[in-house]
């Protein structure tokens, strides 16, 4: 197992990359939104009509490794044309994901050198739409190409908007779920009559499941890697917190609005679950992944993007949406989405082609689903081919109860917000602080971020 970090739905840059057509892989190490104010032009900020000529549709994304290969296949399919649709000439630029990608995307939009289409985590939209860094989609134009708001779950579609205007079109939903060893789960009595993970319904049931899985495997029950990770603890906390029905909001200027009692209840459960005995509390991300694929645990809490790695392990693999243990179903997730980076005077014909490109790529989502991602475009989920995907179809309902980060400019995938939330949670799981103190520290960290000025406002 490599030492790659668990990017949210994005394979490591060290994974093999296949190139087709006009495809450029650019890497930059600049980090932080503050770089927007100081950095000069970068070599990759090409205008749509630059190196590849005015006819090529300029597309930026952050998909490398296995995801990058699948996106190659999808672009190749639409470039050749599909039934009833002409093809495209696509100039695809791939950049490393993380703060550098989002800084570069903002710079290109602010500097008038934006691509026609770009990928963005939906959790990041609140940092771009209010500042005019992305342009709105024309929903009538999308409908002309066969895509409407009815094709997406309300839970996801609601996050595509700012002030009632749609600025993002989701490609997928990539939730934080549970994978399990089917044989161990069966021995532990956790499966229903159809062989799927049975509902739990309470914190006590989740704790009991860990004990039963530990007995079935003879080692650990539930595996969770979080040590030194910048997102894992937040994913677990945010999903469980949403299940309590409490709100976690970050109003501009602060203070954060957090239900302290609900948050303490969640962190207390996390500490009870990962007690260092039934379920280890000291694992890092790769350690948890290696323990699960090596048969040293019955269940692992991971992102669905680990499916390709887990399927190669040879264990009898099952998967399910994150179990509901509090008052309402909720699964922490994010969404790779398409945006239209701001252009001062966009060419109407190119904008039309950008809309058509997004629509045609969405219709290729069955290919994308092979990596584990849930297609956001619901018609694909209704296809028999998707129902046949195992275990992908087992957790597709997670999209209906998707919960993303609370919107604000500093929040989202790869953000400092997630990192700062994770640190007190890690301290609690390692037994270095109480649940109450961890939550109070989270509130202080959120309040400090809310007091920082938005550099792209």
Coordinates of C-alpha atoms in Angstrom, one line a residue:
X1 CA 0.0 0.0 0.0
X2 CA 1.4 3.4 -0.9
X3 CA 1.6 6.3 1.5
X4 CA -0.7 8.5 -0.4
X5 CA -3.1 10.8 1.4
X6 CA -6.8 10.1 1.1
X7 CA -8.0 12.9 -1.1
X8 CA -11.7 13.1 -1.2
X9 CA -12.6 11.2 -4.3
X10 CA -9.3 12.0 -6.1
X11 CA -6.6 9.4 -6.5
X12 CA -3.0 10.3 -5.8
X13 CA -0.9 12.1 -8.3
X14 CA 1.6 9.2 -8.1
X15 CA -1.0 6.8 -9.7
X16 CA -0.4 6.0 -13.4
X17 CA -1.8 8.6 -15.9
X18 CA -2.9 7.7 -19.4
X19 CA -2.9 10.5 -21.9
X20 CA -5.3 10.9 -24.9
X21 CA -5.7 13.8 -27.3
X22 CA -4.9 17.2 -26.0
X23 CA -4.2 16.6 -22.3
X24 CA -1.9 18.6 -20.1
X25 CA -0.9 17.6 -16.6
X26 CA 0.2 20.7 -14.6
X27 CA 1.5 20.7 -11.0
X28 CA 1.8 23.7 -8.8
X29 CA 2.7 23.8 -5.1
X30 CA 1.2 27.3 -4.3
X31 CA -1.2 26.9 -1.4
X32 CA -3.8 29.1 0.4
X33 CA -6.4 31.5 -0.7
X34 CA -4.2 34.4 0.3
X35 CA -2.0 33.6 -2.6
X36 CA -4.7 35.1 -4.8
X37 CA -3.5 38.5 -3.6
X38 CA 0.2 38.1 -4.2
X39 CA 0.9 35.6 -7.0
X40 CA 1.5 36.6 -10.6
X41 CA 0.4 34.8 -13.7
X42 CA 1.1 31.1 -13.9
X43 CA 2.1 29.1 -16.9
X44 CA -1.1 27.0 -17.0
X45 CA -3.5 30.0 -17.1
X46 CA -4.1 29.7 -20.8
X47 CA -7.1 31.3 -22.3
X48 CA -9.6 28.9 -24.1
X49 CA -8.3 30.1 -27.5
X50 CA -4.6 29.8 -26.7
X51 CA -2.4 26.9 -27.5
X52 CA -5.1 24.6 -28.9
X53 CA -6.8 27.1 -31.1
X54 CA -10.3 28.7 -30.7
X55 CA -12.2 25.6 -31.7
X56 CA -11.1 23.5 -28.7
X57 CA -13.3 23.5 -25.6
X58 CA -11.0 24.3 -22.6
X59 CA -11.6 22.0 -19.6
X60 CA -9.8 22.0 -16.3
X61 CA -10.1 19.3 -13.7
X62 CA -8.3 17.5 -10.9
X63 CA -8.9 13.9 -11.9
X64 CA -5.7 11.8 -11.9
X65 CA -5.0 8.1 -11.5
X66 CA -8.0 5.8 -12.0
X67 CA -10.4 8.6 -12.0
X68 CA -8.4 10.4 -14.7
X69 CA -8.5 7.3 -16.9
X70 CA -12.2 7.1 -16.5
X71 CA -12.6 10.8 -17.4
X72 CA -10.4 10.1 -20.5
X73 CA -12.9 7.5 -21.5
X74 CA -15.9 9.8 -21.0
X75 CA -14.3 12.6 -22.9
X76 CA -13.3 10.3 -25.7
X77 CA -16.9 9.1 -25.9
X78 CA -18.4 12.5 -26.2
X79 CA -15.6 13.8 -28.4
X80 CA -16.5 11.1 -31.0
X81 CA -20.1 12.0 -30.7
X82 CA -23.0 10.0 -29.4
X83 CA -26.4 9.1 -30.8
X84 CA -28.0 12.4 -31.9
X85 CA -25.1 14.5 -30.7
X86 CA -22.1 15.9 -32.5
X87 CA -18.6 15.5 -31.0
X88 CA -16.3 17.9 -29.3
X89 CA -12.7 19.0 -29.6
X90 CA -11.5 19.1 -26.0
X91 CA -8.4 20.6 -24.5
X92 CA -8.2 19.1 -21.1
X93 CA -5.8 20.4 -18.4
X94 CA -5.3 18.4 -15.2
X95 CA -3.9 20.0 -12.1
X96 CA -3.1 18.5 -8.6
X97 CA -6.1 18.8 -6.4
X98 CA -6.2 20.8 -3.2
X99 CA -5.6 24.4 -2.2
X100 CA -3.3 25.0 -5.3
X101 CA -6.1 23.9 -7.7
X102 CA -8.7 26.2 -6.1
X103 CA -6.3 29.1 -5.9
X104 CA -5.4 28.7 -9.6
X105 CA -9.0 28.4 -10.6
X106 CA -9.8 31.6 -8.8
X107 CA -6.9 33.4 -10.3
X108 CA -7.8 32.4 -13.8
X109 CA -11.4 33.7 -13.3
X110 CA -10.2 36.9 -11.7
X111 CA -7.6 37.5 -14.3
X112 CA -9.8 36.9 -17.4
X113 CA -8.0 33.8 -18.5
X114 CA -10.5 31.1 -17.4
X115 CA -11.3 27.8 -19.0
X116 CA -14.7 27.1 -20.6
X117 CA -15.6 24.4 -18.0
X118 CA -13.9 23.3 -14.7
X119 CA -14.4 20.7 -12.0
X120 CA -15.1 21.8 -8.5
X121 CA -16.1 20.1 -5.3
X122 CA -19.6 21.3 -4.5
X123 CA -18.5 22.1 -0.9
X124 CA -16.2 24.8 -2.4
X125 CA -18.9 26.7 -4.3
X126 CA -19.6 29.1 -1.5
X127 CA -16.1 30.5 -1.9
X128 CA -16.6 31.2 -5.6
X129 CA -20.1 32.1 -6.5
X130 CA -20.6 35.1 -4.2
X131 CA -17.4 36.7 -5.4
X132 CA -18.3 36.4 -9.1
X133 CA -15.6 33.8 -9.8
X134 CA -18.0 31.4 -11.5
X135 CA -20.8 32.2 -13.9
X136 CA -24.4 31.0 -13.7
X137 CA -25.7 28.1 -15.8
X138 CA -28.6 28.6 -18.2
X139 CA -31.0 26.0 -17.1
X140 CA -33.1 26.4 -20.2
X141 CA -30.1 25.7 -22.3
X142 CA -29.2 22.6 -20.2
X143 CA -32.8 21.4 -20.6
X144 CA -32.4 21.7 -24.4
X145 CA -29.6 19.1 -24.0
X146 CA -31.7 16.8 -21.8
X147 CA -30.6 17.8 -18.3
X148 CA -33.0 19.4 -15.8
X149 CA -33.1 20.0 -12.0
X150 CA -35.5 17.0 -11.7
X151 CA -32.5 14.8 -12.7
X152 CA -30.8 15.4 -9.3
X153 CA -31.7 14.6 -5.7
X154 CA -32.9 17.6 -3.8
X155 CA -30.2 17.1 -1.2
X156 CA -27.5 17.7 -3.7
X157 CA -29.3 20.2 -6.0
X158 CA -29.9 22.5 -3.1
X159 CA -26.2 23.1 -2.8
X160 CA -25.7 24.1 -6.4
X161 CA -27.2 27.5 -5.8
X162 CA -26.3 31.0 -4.5
X163 CA -29.1 33.5 -4.0
X164 CA -31.4 31.2 -5.9
X165 CA -29.2 31.0 -9.0
X166 CA -27.5 27.7 -10.1
X167 CA -23.7 27.9 -10.4
X168 CA -22.7 24.2 -10.4
X169 CA -23.9 21.0 -12.0
X170 CA -23.1 17.8 -10.0
X171 CA -21.3 15.0 -11.7
X172 CA -21.3 12.6 -8.7
X173 CA -21.9 12.1 -5.1
X174 CA -19.0 10.6 -3.2
X175 CA -20.1 9.7 0.4
X176 CA -18.3 8.6 3.5
X177 CA -19.7 5.1 3.9
X178 CA -19.0 1.7 5.5
X179 CA -17.3 -1.2 3.8
X180 CA -17.6 -4.6 5.5
X181 CA -16.3 -8.2 5.1
X182 CA -19.5 -10.1 4.2
X183 CA -18.5 -13.3 5.9
X184 CA -17.5 -11.5 9.1
X185 CA -20.8 -9.5 9.1
X186 CA -22.8 -12.6 8.5
X187 CA -21.1 -14.4 11.4
X188 CA -21.7 -11.3 13.6
X189 CA -25.4 -11.4 12.7
X190 CA -25.4 -8.0 11.1
X191 CA -26.9 -8.9 7.7
X192 CA -30.6 -8.9 6.7
X193 CA -32.4 -11.7 4.8
X194 CA -31.1 -10.3 1.4
X195 CA -27.5 -10.3 2.6
X196 CA -27.2 -6.6 3.0
X197 CA -26.2 -4.7 6.2
X198 CA -29.2 -4.5 8.4
X199 CA -30.3 -1.1 9.9
X200 CA -28.8 -0.2 13.3
X201 CA -30.9 2.6 14.6
X202 CA -29.1 3.6 17.8
X203 CA -25.6 4.3 19.1
X204 CA -25.8 1.2 21.2
X205 CA -26.4 -0.9 18.1
X206 CA -23.3 0.5 16.5
X207 CA -21.2 -0.2 19.6
X208 CA -22.6 -3.8 19.7
X209 CA -21.8 -4.2 16.0
X210 CA -18.2 -3.4 16.7
X211 CA -18.0 -6.0 19.4
X212 CA -19.7 -8.6 17.3
X213 CA -17.4 -8.0 14.4
X214 CA -14.3 -8.2 16.7
X215 CA -15.5 -11.5 17.9
X216 CA -16.2 -12.7 14.4
X217 CA -12.7 -11.7 13.1
X218 CA -10.8 -12.6 16.2
X219 CA -9.1 -9.2 15.9
X220 CA -10.7 -5.7 15.4
X221 CA -14.3 -4.9 14.8
X222 CA -14.5 -1.5 13.1
X223 CA -11.5 0.3 11.5
X224 CA -11.1 4.0 11.1
X225 CA -7.9 5.8 10.2
X226 CA -7.7 9.4 11.4
X227 CA -4.3 10.1 13.0
X228 CA -2.6 13.1 11.3
X229 CA -5.3 13.1 8.7
X230 CA -6.8 16.5 7.7
X231 CA -10.4 15.3 6.9
X232 CA -11.3 11.9 8.3
X233 CA -12.5 12.9 11.8
X234 CA -14.5 15.8 10.3
X235 CA -16.3 13.4 7.9
X236 CA -17.2 11.0 10.7
X237 CA -18.3 13.8 13.0
X238 CA -20.2 15.8 10.4
X239 CA -22.3 12.8 9.3
X240 CA -23.2 11.8 12.8
X241 CA -23.9 15.4 13.9
X242 CA -26.3 15.7 11.0
X243 CA -28.1 12.6 12.1
X244 CA -28.9 14.3 15.4
X245 CA -31.0 16.8 13.5
X246 CA -28.9 19.7 14.9
X247 CA -27.8 22.6 12.7
X248 CA -24.1 23.5 12.1
X249 CA -24.0 26.9 10.5
X250 CA -21.3 29.5 9.8
X251 CA -22.8 32.9 9.4
X252 CA -20.5 35.6 8.1
X253 CA -18.7 37.4 10.9
X254 CA -19.6 34.7 13.4
X255 CA -20.2 33.4 15.9
X256 CA -20.7 29.8 14.7
X257 CA -24.1 28.3 15.4
X258 CA -23.5 24.8 16.8
X259 CA -25.6 22.7 19.2
X260 CA -23.0 22.0 21.9
X261 CA -25.1 19.2 23.5
X262 CA -25.5 17.4 20.2
X263 CA -21.9 17.8 19.3
X264 CA -20.7 16.5 22.7
X265 CA -23.1 13.5 22.2
X266 CA -21.5 12.7 18.9
X267 CA -17.9 13.0 20.1
X268 CA -18.7 10.9 23.1
X269 CA -20.0 8.2 20.8
X270 CA -16.8 8.5 18.6
X271 CA -14.7 8.0 21.8
X272 CA -16.8 5.0 22.9
X273 CA -16.7 3.4 19.5
X274 CA -12.9 3.8 19.0
X275 CA -12.0 2.8 22.5
X276 CA -8.6 1.3 21.6
X277 CA -9.7 -2.2 22.5
X278 CA -12.7 -3.4 20.4
X279 CA -11.9 -0.9 17.7
X280 CA -8.4 0.7 17.5
X281 CA -8.2 4.4 18.1
X282 CA -4.6 5.0 16.9
X283 CA -4.7 4.2 13.2
X284 CA -3.7 6.5 10.4
X285 CA -5.6 6.3 7.1
X286 CA -3.3 3.9 5.3
X287 CA -3.0 1.8 8.4
X288 CA -6.8 1.3 8.6
X289 CA -6.9 0.6 4.9
X290 CA -4.2 -2.0 5.1
X291 CA -5.7 -3.6 8.2
X292 CA -9.1 -4.0 6.5
X293 CA -7.7 -5.4 3.2
X294 CA -5.5 -7.7 5.3
X295 CA -8.5 -9.2 7.1
X296 CA -7.7 -7.7 10.4
X297 CA -11.1 -6.0 10.9
X298 CA -14.7 -6.6 10.0
X299 CA -15.7 -3.1 8.8
X300 CA -14.0 0.1 7.7
X301 CA -15.3 3.6 7.6
X302 CA -14.0 5.1 4.4
X303 CA -14.9 7.1 1.4
X304 CA -16.5 5.2 -1.5
X305 CA -13.5 6.3 -3.7
X306 CA -11.5 3.4 -2.0
X307 CA -13.7 0.8 -3.8
X308 CA -11.2 0.0 -6.6
X309 CA -8.4 -0.7 -4.0
X310 CA -10.7 -2.8 -1.8
X311 CA -12.0 -4.9 -4.7
X312 CA -8.5 -5.9 -5.5
X313 CA -8.0 -7.3 -2.0
X314 CA -10.0 -10.3 -2.6
X315 CA -12.1 -10.1 0.6
X316 CA -15.8 -10.8 0.2
X317 CA -16.7 -7.1 0.1
X318 CA -20.0 -5.4 1.0
X319 CA -20.8 -1.8 1.3
X320 CA -23.6 0.4 2.7
X321 CA -24.5 4.0 3.4
X322 CA -23.2 5.1 6.7
X323 CA -25.6 3.6 9.3
X324 CA -28.3 5.8 10.9
X325 CA -27.7 5.7 14.6
X326 CA -29.3 9.0 15.7
X327 CA -32.6 10.6 14.9
X328 CA -32.6 11.0 11.1
X329 CA -30.8 9.5 8.2
X330 CA -27.8 11.5 7.0
X331 CA -24.5 10.6 5.2
X332 CA -21.6 13.0 4.9
X333 CA -20.6 13.6 1.3
X334 CA -19.3 15.9 -1.3
X335 CA -19.8 16.1 -5.0
X336 CA -17.5 16.6 -8.0
X337 CA -19.3 19.2 -10.0
X338 CA -18.9 21.3 -13.2
X339 CA -18.7 25.1 -13.1
X340 CA -18.3 27.8 -15.6
X341 CA -15.3 29.9 -14.5
X342 CA -16.1 33.6 -14.9
X343 CA -15.4 35.1 -18.3
X344 CA -15.8 38.9 -18.8
X345 CA -17.3 38.6 -22.2
X346 CA -18.1 34.9 -23.0
X347 CA -18.7 33.9 -26.6
X348 CA -22.3 32.7 -26.8
X349 CA -21.4 29.8 -29.1
X350 CA -18.7 28.6 -26.8
X351 CA -21.0 28.9 -23.7
X352 CA -23.6 26.9 -25.6
X353 CA -21.0 24.2 -26.3
X354 CA -19.9 24.3 -22.6
X355 CA -23.5 23.5 -21.6
X356 CA -23.8 20.8 -24.1
X357 CA -20.5 19.3 -23.0
X358 CA -21.6 19.1 -19.4
X359 CA -24.8 17.5 -20.4
X360 CA -23.1 14.9 -22.5
X361 CA -20.5 14.0 -19.9
X362 CA -23.3 13.5 -17.3
X363 CA -24.9 11.0 -19.6
X364 CA -21.6 9.0 -19.5
X365 CA -21.9 8.6 -15.7
X366 CA -22.2 4.9 -15.8
X367 CA -18.5 4.8 -16.7
X368 CA -17.8 7.1 -13.7
X369 CA -19.7 4.8 -11.4
X370 CA -17.3 2.0 -12.0
X371 CA -14.8 3.7 -9.6
X372 CA -17.4 3.8 -6.9
X373 CA -18.8 7.3 -7.3
X374 CA -22.6 7.6 -7.2
X375 CA -23.8 9.3 -10.4
X376 CA -25.6 12.6 -9.5
X377 CA -27.5 12.4 -12.8
X378 CA -30.4 10.2 -11.6
X379 CA -31.4 8.7 -15.0
X380 CA -28.2 6.7 -14.9
X381 CA -29.2 5.1 -11.6
X382 CA -32.3 3.8 -13.2
X383 CA -30.4 1.8 -15.8
X384 CA -30.1 -2.0 -15.4
X385 CA -26.4 -1.7 -15.8
X386 CA -26.1 0.4 -12.7
X387 CA -28.3 -1.9 -10.7
X388 CA -25.9 -4.7 -11.6
X389 CA -22.8 -2.9 -10.2
X390 CA -21.8 -4.6 -6.9
X391 CA -21.5 -3.1 -4.3
X392 CA -22.0 0.3 -5.8
X393 CA -25.8 0.0 -6.1
X394 CA -25.9 -1.0 -2.4
X395 CA -25.1 2.5 -1.2
X396 CA -26.7 4.6 -3.9
X397 CA -29.4 5.8 -1.5
X398 CA -26.7 7.8 0.3
X399 CA -27.3 10.5 -2.3
X400 CA -30.8 11.1 -1.1
X401 CA -29.6 12.0 2.4
X402 CA -26.3 13.7 1.5
X403 CA -24.9 16.3 3.9
X404 CA -22.1 18.6 2.8
X405 CA -20.0 21.0 4.7
X406 CA -21.8 24.1 6.0
X407 CA -21.4 26.8 3.3
X408 CA -18.8 29.5 3.7
X409 CA -15.8 30.7 1.7
X410 CA -13.2 28.9 3.8
X411 CA -15.0 25.5 4.0
X412 CA -14.9 22.5 1.8
X413 CA -12.8 19.7 0.4
X414 CA -9.1 20.1 1.2
X415 CA -9.8 23.2 3.3
X416 CA -8.1 24.5 6.4
X417 CA -11.5 24.4 8.1
X418 CA -11.6 20.6 7.9
X419 CA -8.1 20.3 9.2
X420 CA -8.8 22.6 12.2
X421 CA -11.9 20.7 13.0
X422 CA -10.0 17.4 12.9
X423 CA -7.3 18.3 15.4
X424 CA -9.4 18.5 18.6
X425 CA -11.4 15.5 17.4
X426 CA -8.1 13.5 17.0
X427 CA -7.1 14.6 20.5
X428 CA -10.4 13.3 21.9
X429 CA -10.1 9.9 20.1
X430 CA -6.6 9.5 21.4
X431 CA -7.8 10.0 24.9
X432 CA -5.9 13.3 25.4
X433 CA -9.0 15.5 26.0
X434 CA -12.7 15.1 26.8
X435 CA -15.6 15.3 24.4
X436 CA -16.7 18.6 25.9
X437 CA -13.3 20.2 25.6
X438 CA -12.9 19.0 22.0
X439 CA -16.2 20.6 21.0
X440 CA -15.4 23.9 22.7
X441 CA -12.1 23.9 20.8
X442 CA -14.0 23.3 17.5
X443 CA -16.2 26.2 18.2
X444 CA -13.2 28.5 18.9
X445 CA -11.5 27.4 15.7
X446 CA -14.7 28.0 13.6
X447 CA -15.1 31.4 15.2
X448 CA -11.5 32.4 14.4
X449 CA -12.0 31.4 10.8
X450 CA -15.3 33.4 10.6
X451 CA -13.4 36.5 11.7
X452 CA -11.0 36.3 8.8
X453 CA -11.7 38.5 5.8
X454 CA -12.7 36.7 2.6
X455 CA -9.8 37.4 0.2
X456 CA -12.0 37.0 -2.9
X457 CA -15.1 38.9 -1.7

